[in-house]
Amino acid sequence: MTYRSGRHFLQLPGPTNTPDRVLRAMSRATIDHRGPDFKGLTGRLLEGMRGVFKTEHAVFIYPASGSGGWEVAIVNTLSAGDRVVAFEQGFFARSWAKVATRFGIDVHLLPWDARRGLTADAVTAALGEHGRETSVKAVFVVHNETSTGVTTDIEAIAAALRASGHGAMLFVDAVSSLAVTDLRHDEWGIDVSVSGSQKGLMLPPGLAVLAAGPRAMEAHRTATLPRSYWDWTEQLDFNGRGIFPYTPATNLLYGLEEALDMLREEGLDRVFARHDLFARATRAAVEAWGLDVFALDPAESSRAATAVLVPDGHDADVLRGEILDRYDMSLGTGLGDYKGRVFRIGHLGDLNALSLMGTLAGVEMGLRVAGVPHEPGGLDAAMDVLTE
Ligand SMILES: *Cc1c(COP(=O)(O)O)cnc(C)c1O
């Protein structure tokens, strides 16, 4: 590797830029994970995570990525043959459904227009059709589908589910929405929320975090899928004593404590407002360039990442390669069906207005050098939003 001056711009929709404070916290010496200092840390982290999930119920922290969190939700609450409904929201919704299928869950993955947020009507209609003979145990919904940059109104879906009286549990993938956009686990009535460390929480990859409500814990008591490492009962037992049933990722936990402090200092509402502003500025830039944002409805445009379609005849990955080579910035690739057709601008985690302007300038310069047809003026449009 050769040295490149200045800081790399890691503008993926995760992992995100890890703030110096978190990196420094993680550089402290590893301690005894059964000693007195560690027990205090565990208690503070669980309390802090309850605050971020907005729950008074159980929270879990595992050494894993978000995908491990998907599996945690499945093996702790479901039994082989249980019926689950999910929708074609995008790459992550499909991947979660695939994990459940591998565990012998009867997954009904229903078609959905990936450019729009999932609606409450679609969910209740699906429960009517697919839940008649065998009751549907759970509905899997991705809050912020990071592959498409489309956000779904979880509050509306949770309310409609309750009103329908159906009784299916609501499992939410909040991997790229936690600490980015509002999520109220208890108030909205979510049964399981799954997230990870490397997105809004501003940590390196390596932790899966979950919140589980009373109905999920009830289901846990009778669920029969094999489980060991992920078992909630064992985890709760050990966590209650300030420890884990295995060696936890101590240094990542130091980082999590620091990140939770930072979120508290800024205030979650301000964190959400900042992400909302940066998402609107990004969308304004893309529209001024004359390119299409994948999310059709601006109100459903993700606060975490903007997926941009490149014009036919151009390859989004060639553009990303030029931007990496020339300007030292990493952008997200198109996932699944959108490989080469879409690039994704991550604007979540630890960034400010100037980091966003640098990001957008890098994209605009990239469009120029890669010869992707576009109009000038994206940066001005973003500045209009940022200075409003
Ligand atoms: C990143 C992401 C995941 C997967 O997380 P990994 O940490 O890569 O396992 C799942 N769902 C969504 C919505 C994501 O953005």
Coordinates of C-alpha atoms and ligand atoms in Angstrom, one line a residue:
M1 CA 0.0 0.0 0.0
T2 CA 1.2 3.5 -0.6
Y3 CA 0.3 6.4 1.6
R4 CA -2.5 8.6 0.6
S5 CA -2.7 12.0 2.3
G6 CA -5.9 13.1 4.0
R7 CA -8.6 10.9 5.4
H8 CA -10.3 8.1 3.4
F9 CA -14.0 8.8 2.9
L10 CA -15.8 5.6 3.9
Q11 CA -19.2 6.6 2.5
L12 CA -20.7 3.1 2.5
P13 CA -24.1 2.5 4.1
G14 CA -22.0 0.5 6.6
P15 CA -19.5 0.0 7.9
T16 CA -19.4 3.8 8.5
N17 CA -16.6 6.1 9.6
T18 CA -15.6 5.2 13.1
P19 CA -15.1 8.3 15.2
D20 CA -11.7 8.9 16.8
R21 CA -13.3 8.8 20.3
V22 CA -14.6 5.3 19.6
L23 CA -11.2 4.1 18.2
R24 CA -9.4 5.5 21.2
A25 CA -11.9 3.8 23.6
M26 CA -11.3 0.5 21.9
S27 CA -7.5 0.8 22.2
R28 CA -7.6 0.4 26.0
A29 CA -6.2 -2.9 27.4
T30 CA -8.6 -5.8 27.5
I31 CA -9.8 -6.7 31.0
D32 CA -11.0 -9.8 32.8
H33 CA -14.5 -10.4 31.3
R34 CA -15.6 -11.9 34.7
G35 CA -14.0 -9.3 36.9
P36 CA -15.7 -6.4 38.8
D37 CA -14.9 -3.7 36.2
F38 CA -16.5 -5.7 33.4
K39 CA -19.7 -6.3 35.4
G40 CA -20.2 -2.5 35.7
L41 CA -19.6 -2.1 31.9
T42 CA -22.2 -4.8 31.0
G43 CA -24.9 -3.1 33.1
R44 CA -24.2 0.3 31.5
L45 CA -24.3 -1.1 28.0
L46 CA -27.6 -2.9 28.4
E47 CA -29.1 0.2 29.9
G48 CA -27.7 2.3 27.1
M49 CA -29.0 -0.1 24.5
R50 CA -32.5 0.0 26.1
G51 CA -32.4 3.8 25.6
V52 CA -31.5 3.5 21.9
F53 CA -34.1 0.9 21.2
K54 CA -36.6 2.8 23.4
T55 CA -37.5 -0.3 25.3
E56 CA -37.8 -1.4 28.9
H57 CA -37.7 -5.0 28.0
A58 CA -34.8 -7.4 27.2
V59 CA -31.9 -6.3 25.0
F60 CA -29.1 -8.6 23.8
I61 CA -25.5 -7.9 22.6
Y62 CA -23.7 -10.6 20.7
P63 CA -20.3 -10.9 19.0
A64 CA -21.7 -11.1 15.5
S65 CA -22.7 -9.0 12.5
G66 CA -26.3 -8.0 11.8
S67 CA -26.9 -11.3 9.9
G68 CA -26.1 -13.1 13.1
G69 CA -28.8 -11.0 14.7
W70 CA -31.3 -12.3 12.1
E71 CA -30.5 -15.8 13.2
V72 CA -30.8 -14.9 16.9
A73 CA -34.4 -13.7 16.3
I74 CA -35.3 -16.9 14.4
V75 CA -33.8 -19.6 16.6
N76 CA -35.1 -18.1 19.8
T77 CA -38.7 -17.6 18.9
L78 CA -39.7 -20.0 16.1
S79 CA -40.1 -23.7 15.5
A80 CA -39.6 -25.7 12.2
G81 CA -42.7 -25.4 10.1
D82 CA -43.8 -22.1 11.5
R83 CA -45.2 -19.7 8.9
V84 CA -43.5 -16.3 8.4
V85 CA -44.5 -13.6 5.9
A86 CA -41.8 -11.4 4.3
F87 CA -41.8 -9.1 1.3
E88 CA -39.4 -8.5 -1.6
Q89 CA -38.3 -5.2 -0.2
G90 CA -34.7 -5.7 -1.5
F91 CA -31.5 -7.7 -0.9
F92 CA -31.6 -7.7 2.9
A93 CA -35.3 -8.6 3.2
R94 CA -34.6 -11.5 0.8
S95 CA -31.5 -12.6 2.7
W96 CA -33.3 -12.6 6.1
A97 CA -36.1 -14.7 4.5
K98 CA -33.4 -17.1 3.1
V99 CA -32.0 -17.6 6.6
A100 CA -35.4 -18.5 8.0
T101 CA -36.0 -21.0 5.1
R102 CA -32.7 -22.7 6.0
F103 CA -34.0 -23.3 9.5
G104 CA -37.1 -25.0 8.1
I105 CA -39.4 -22.0 8.6
D106 CA -42.3 -21.9 6.0
V107 CA -41.5 -18.5 4.6
H108 CA -43.9 -16.8 2.3
L109 CA -41.8 -14.2 0.5
L110 CA -44.3 -11.9 -1.2
P111 CA -43.7 -9.6 -4.2
W112 CA -43.2 -6.0 -3.5
D113 CA -42.2 -2.9 -5.6
A114 CA -38.7 -2.4 -4.1
R115 CA -38.8 1.3 -5.0
R116 CA -41.6 2.0 -2.5
G117 CA -41.9 1.5 1.3
L118 CA -43.9 -1.5 2.4
T119 CA -47.5 -0.4 3.3
A120 CA -49.6 -1.5 6.3
D121 CA -52.3 -2.5 3.8
A122 CA -50.0 -5.0 2.1
V123 CA -49.1 -6.5 5.4
T124 CA -52.7 -6.9 6.7
A125 CA -53.8 -8.2 3.3
A126 CA -51.1 -10.8 3.3
L127 CA -52.1 -12.0 6.7
G128 CA -55.6 -12.4 5.5
E129 CA -54.5 -14.5 2.5
H130 CA -51.6 -16.4 3.9
G131 CA -52.7 -16.8 7.5
R132 CA -56.1 -18.4 7.1
E133 CA -55.4 -22.1 7.7
T134 CA -52.1 -22.0 9.5
S135 CA -51.6 -19.0 11.5
V136 CA -48.7 -16.7 10.6
K137 CA -46.2 -16.6 13.5
A138 CA -44.3 -13.5 12.5
V139 CA -43.9 -10.9 9.8
F140 CA -40.4 -9.8 8.9
V141 CA -40.0 -6.2 7.8
V142 CA -36.9 -4.3 7.0
H143 CA -37.1 -0.8 8.4
N144 CA -34.5 0.7 6.2
E145 CA -33.7 -1.5 3.2
T146 CA -30.1 -0.4 2.7
S147 CA -29.8 -2.0 -0.7
T148 CA -32.5 0.3 -2.2
G149 CA -32.4 3.3 0.1
V150 CA -36.1 3.0 0.9
T151 CA -37.6 3.4 4.4
T152 CA -40.8 1.7 5.5
D153 CA -43.2 3.2 8.1
I154 CA -42.9 0.6 10.9
E155 CA -45.2 2.5 13.2
A156 CA -48.1 2.3 10.6
I157 CA -47.5 -1.4 10.1
A158 CA -47.3 -2.2 13.8
A159 CA -50.5 -0.2 14.4
A160 CA -52.3 -2.0 11.5
L161 CA -51.1 -5.4 12.8
R162 CA -52.5 -4.7 16.2
A163 CA -55.8 -3.4 14.8
S164 CA -56.2 -6.5 12.6
G165 CA -56.2 -8.6 15.8
H166 CA -54.2 -11.2 13.9
G167 CA -51.6 -11.9 16.6
A168 CA -48.6 -12.4 14.3
M169 CA -45.4 -11.0 15.8
L170 CA -43.6 -8.2 14.1
F171 CA -39.8 -8.6 13.6
V172 CA -38.0 -5.6 12.4
D173 CA -34.6 -5.4 10.7
A174 CA -33.3 -2.1 12.1
V175 CA -29.7 -2.8 11.1
S176 CA -29.3 0.5 9.2
S177 CA -32.0 2.5 11.0
L178 CA -31.0 2.3 14.6
A179 CA -29.6 5.6 15.7
V180 CA -30.4 7.0 12.3
T181 CA -34.1 7.4 12.2
D182 CA -36.7 7.0 15.0
L183 CA -37.5 3.5 16.2
R184 CA -39.7 3.0 19.2
H185 CA -39.6 -0.7 20.1
D186 CA -42.1 -0.6 23.0
E187 CA -44.4 2.2 21.9
W188 CA -44.9 0.9 18.4
G189 CA -45.3 -2.6 19.6
I190 CA -42.4 -4.3 17.8
D191 CA -41.7 -7.9 19.0
V192 CA -38.1 -8.2 17.9
S193 CA -35.7 -5.5 16.6
V194 CA -32.4 -6.6 15.1
S195 CA -29.4 -4.3 14.6
G196 CA -25.7 -4.2 14.3
S197 CA -22.7 -2.1 15.4
Q198 CA -21.3 -0.8 12.1
K199 CA -24.0 1.6 10.9
G200 CA -25.7 4.2 13.0
L201 CA -23.9 3.0 16.1
M202 CA -20.6 4.2 14.6
L203 CA -18.6 1.1 15.6
P204 CA -16.5 -1.2 13.5
P205 CA -18.4 -4.4 12.5
G206 CA -18.6 -7.1 15.1
L207 CA -21.6 -6.7 17.3
A208 CA -25.3 -7.7 16.8
V209 CA -27.8 -6.0 19.1
L210 CA -31.4 -6.9 19.6
A211 CA -34.4 -5.9 21.6
A212 CA -37.2 -8.5 22.4
G213 CA -40.6 -7.6 23.8
P214 CA -42.8 -9.7 26.1
R215 CA -44.6 -11.6 23.2
A216 CA -41.2 -12.6 21.8
M217 CA -40.0 -13.8 25.2
E218 CA -43.3 -15.8 25.5
A219 CA -42.7 -17.4 22.1
H220 CA -39.1 -18.2 23.2
R221 CA -40.4 -20.4 26.0
T222 CA -42.1 -22.9 23.6
A223 CA -40.0 -22.4 20.4
T224 CA -38.2 -25.6 19.5
L225 CA -35.5 -24.8 16.9
P226 CA -32.1 -25.9 18.2
R227 CA -30.2 -23.1 19.8
S228 CA -27.1 -22.8 21.9
Y229 CA -24.8 -19.9 21.4
W230 CA -27.7 -17.5 20.7
D231 CA -30.0 -18.8 23.5
W232 CA -31.7 -15.9 25.2
T233 CA -32.4 -17.7 28.4
E234 CA -28.7 -18.4 29.0
Q235 CA -27.7 -14.9 27.9
L236 CA -30.3 -13.2 30.2
D237 CA -29.1 -15.4 33.1
F238 CA -25.5 -14.4 32.6
N239 CA -26.2 -10.8 31.7
G240 CA -28.2 -10.5 35.0
R241 CA -24.9 -11.1 36.7
G242 CA -23.0 -8.7 34.5
I243 CA -21.2 -11.3 32.4
F244 CA -21.7 -13.3 29.2
P245 CA -22.0 -17.1 28.7
Y246 CA -18.8 -16.9 26.6
T247 CA -15.9 -14.5 26.1
P248 CA -17.5 -11.3 24.8
A249 CA -15.9 -8.8 22.4
T250 CA -14.5 -6.7 25.2
N251 CA -12.8 -4.0 23.1
L252 CA -15.9 -3.5 20.9
L253 CA -17.9 -3.2 24.1
Y254 CA -15.6 -0.3 25.1
G255 CA -16.3 1.3 21.8
L256 CA -20.1 0.8 22.3
E257 CA -20.0 2.5 25.6
E258 CA -18.2 5.5 24.0
A259 CA -20.7 5.6 21.1
L260 CA -23.6 5.5 23.5
D261 CA -22.1 8.4 25.3
M262 CA -21.8 10.3 22.0
L263 CA -25.4 9.6 21.1
R264 CA -26.5 10.8 24.5
E265 CA -24.4 14.0 24.2
E266 CA -25.8 14.9 20.8
G267 CA -29.3 13.7 21.7
L268 CA -31.2 11.1 19.7
D269 CA -33.6 13.6 18.3
R270 CA -30.8 15.7 17.0
V271 CA -29.1 12.6 15.6
F272 CA -32.3 11.9 13.6
A273 CA -32.7 15.5 12.4
R274 CA -29.1 15.5 11.2
H275 CA -29.6 12.3 9.2
D276 CA -32.8 13.7 7.8
L277 CA -31.1 16.9 6.7
F278 CA -28.2 15.1 5.1
A279 CA -30.6 12.7 3.2
R280 CA -32.6 15.6 1.8
A281 CA -29.4 17.4 0.8
T282 CA -28.1 14.3 -1.0
R283 CA -31.4 13.7 -2.8
A284 CA -31.4 17.4 -3.9
A285 CA -27.9 16.9 -5.3
V286 CA -28.9 13.8 -7.2
E287 CA -32.0 15.4 -8.6
A288 CA -30.0 18.4 -9.7
W289 CA -27.5 16.1 -11.5
G290 CA -30.6 14.8 -13.4
L291 CA -30.0 11.3 -12.1
D292 CA -32.8 9.1 -10.6
V293 CA -33.0 8.3 -6.9
F294 CA -34.1 4.7 -6.6
A295 CA -36.6 5.6 -3.9
L296 CA -39.6 7.0 -5.8
D297 CA -41.2 8.9 -2.9
P298 CA -38.9 11.5 -1.2
A299 CA -40.8 10.9 2.0
E300 CA -39.6 7.3 1.9
S301 CA -36.0 8.1 0.9
S302 CA -33.7 6.5 3.4
R303 CA -32.0 8.7 6.0
A304 CA -29.0 6.3 5.9
A305 CA -28.2 5.9 2.3
T306 CA -29.3 7.2 -1.1
A307 CA -29.3 4.7 -4.0
V308 CA -28.7 6.3 -7.4
L309 CA -29.5 4.8 -10.7
V310 CA -26.8 5.4 -13.4
P311 CA -28.0 6.0 -17.0
D312 CA -28.2 3.0 -19.3
G313 CA -24.9 2.2 -21.0
H314 CA -22.9 3.2 -17.9
D315 CA -21.6 0.9 -15.1
A316 CA -22.1 2.2 -11.5
D317 CA -19.1 0.0 -10.4
V318 CA -16.8 1.7 -13.0
L319 CA -17.9 5.0 -11.6
R320 CA -17.2 3.8 -8.0
G321 CA -13.8 2.5 -9.1
E322 CA -12.8 5.9 -10.6
I323 CA -14.0 7.7 -7.4
L324 CA -12.0 5.3 -5.2
D325 CA -8.8 5.6 -7.3
R326 CA -8.9 9.4 -7.8
Y327 CA -10.5 10.7 -4.7
D328 CA -10.0 8.0 -2.1
M329 CA -13.7 7.6 -1.3
S330 CA -15.6 4.3 -1.0
L331 CA -19.3 4.3 -2.1
G332 CA -21.7 1.4 -1.8
T333 CA -22.1 -1.0 -4.7
G334 CA -25.4 -2.1 -6.2
L335 CA -26.6 -5.4 -4.5
G336 CA -28.2 -8.3 -6.1
D337 CA -30.2 -7.3 -9.2
Y338 CA -28.8 -3.8 -9.0
K339 CA -25.2 -4.6 -9.5
G340 CA -23.7 -2.1 -11.9
R341 CA -27.0 -0.2 -12.2
V342 CA -26.9 1.5 -8.8
F343 CA -24.4 3.1 -6.5
R344 CA -25.2 4.0 -3.0
I345 CA -24.1 7.1 -1.1
G346 CA -23.9 6.4 2.6
H347 CA -24.7 9.4 4.8
L348 CA -25.1 7.8 8.2
G349 CA -23.1 7.7 11.4
D350 CA -20.4 10.1 12.3
L351 CA -20.5 12.9 9.7
N352 CA -21.2 16.6 9.5
A353 CA -22.3 19.0 6.7
L354 CA -18.8 19.4 5.4
S355 CA -18.1 15.7 5.3
L356 CA -21.3 15.4 3.3
M357 CA -20.3 18.2 0.9
G358 CA -16.9 16.5 0.4
T359 CA -18.8 13.3 -0.3
L360 CA -21.1 14.9 -2.9
A361 CA -18.2 16.8 -4.5
G362 CA -16.4 13.4 -4.9
V363 CA -19.5 12.0 -6.6
E364 CA -19.8 14.9 -8.9
M365 CA -16.1 14.8 -9.9
G366 CA -16.5 11.1 -10.4
L367 CA -19.4 11.6 -12.7
R368 CA -17.3 14.1 -14.7
V369 CA -14.2 11.9 -15.0
A370 CA -16.2 8.7 -15.7
G371 CA -18.2 10.5 -18.4
V372 CA -21.6 9.8 -16.9
P373 CA -24.0 12.3 -18.4
H374 CA -25.3 14.7 -15.7
E375 CA -26.2 18.4 -15.2
P376 CA -24.0 20.6 -13.0
G377 CA -25.4 22.2 -9.9
G378 CA -25.7 19.3 -7.5
L379 CA -23.5 20.8 -4.9
D380 CA -25.4 24.1 -5.0
A381 CA -28.7 22.2 -4.5
A382 CA -27.2 20.4 -1.5
M383 CA -25.9 23.7 0.0
D384 CA -29.4 25.2 -0.4
V385 CA -30.8 22.4 1.7
L386 CA -27.9 22.5 4.3
T387 CA -28.2 26.3 4.8
E388 CA -32.0 26.5 4.8
Ligands
LIG1 C1 -26.0 -4.2 6.8 C2 -27.3 -4.8 6.9 C3 -27.6 -6.1 7.3 C4 -26.5 -7.1 7.4 O1 -25.6 -6.9 8.4 P1 -24.2 -7.6 8.4 O2 -23.6 -6.8 9.5 O3 -23.6 -7.3 7.1 O4 -24.4 -9.0 8.6 C5 -28.9 -6.5 7.4 N1 -29.9 -5.7 7.1 C6 -29.7 -4.4 6.7 C7 -30.9 -3.6 6.5 C8 -28.4 -3.9 6.6 O5 -28.3 -2.7 6.2

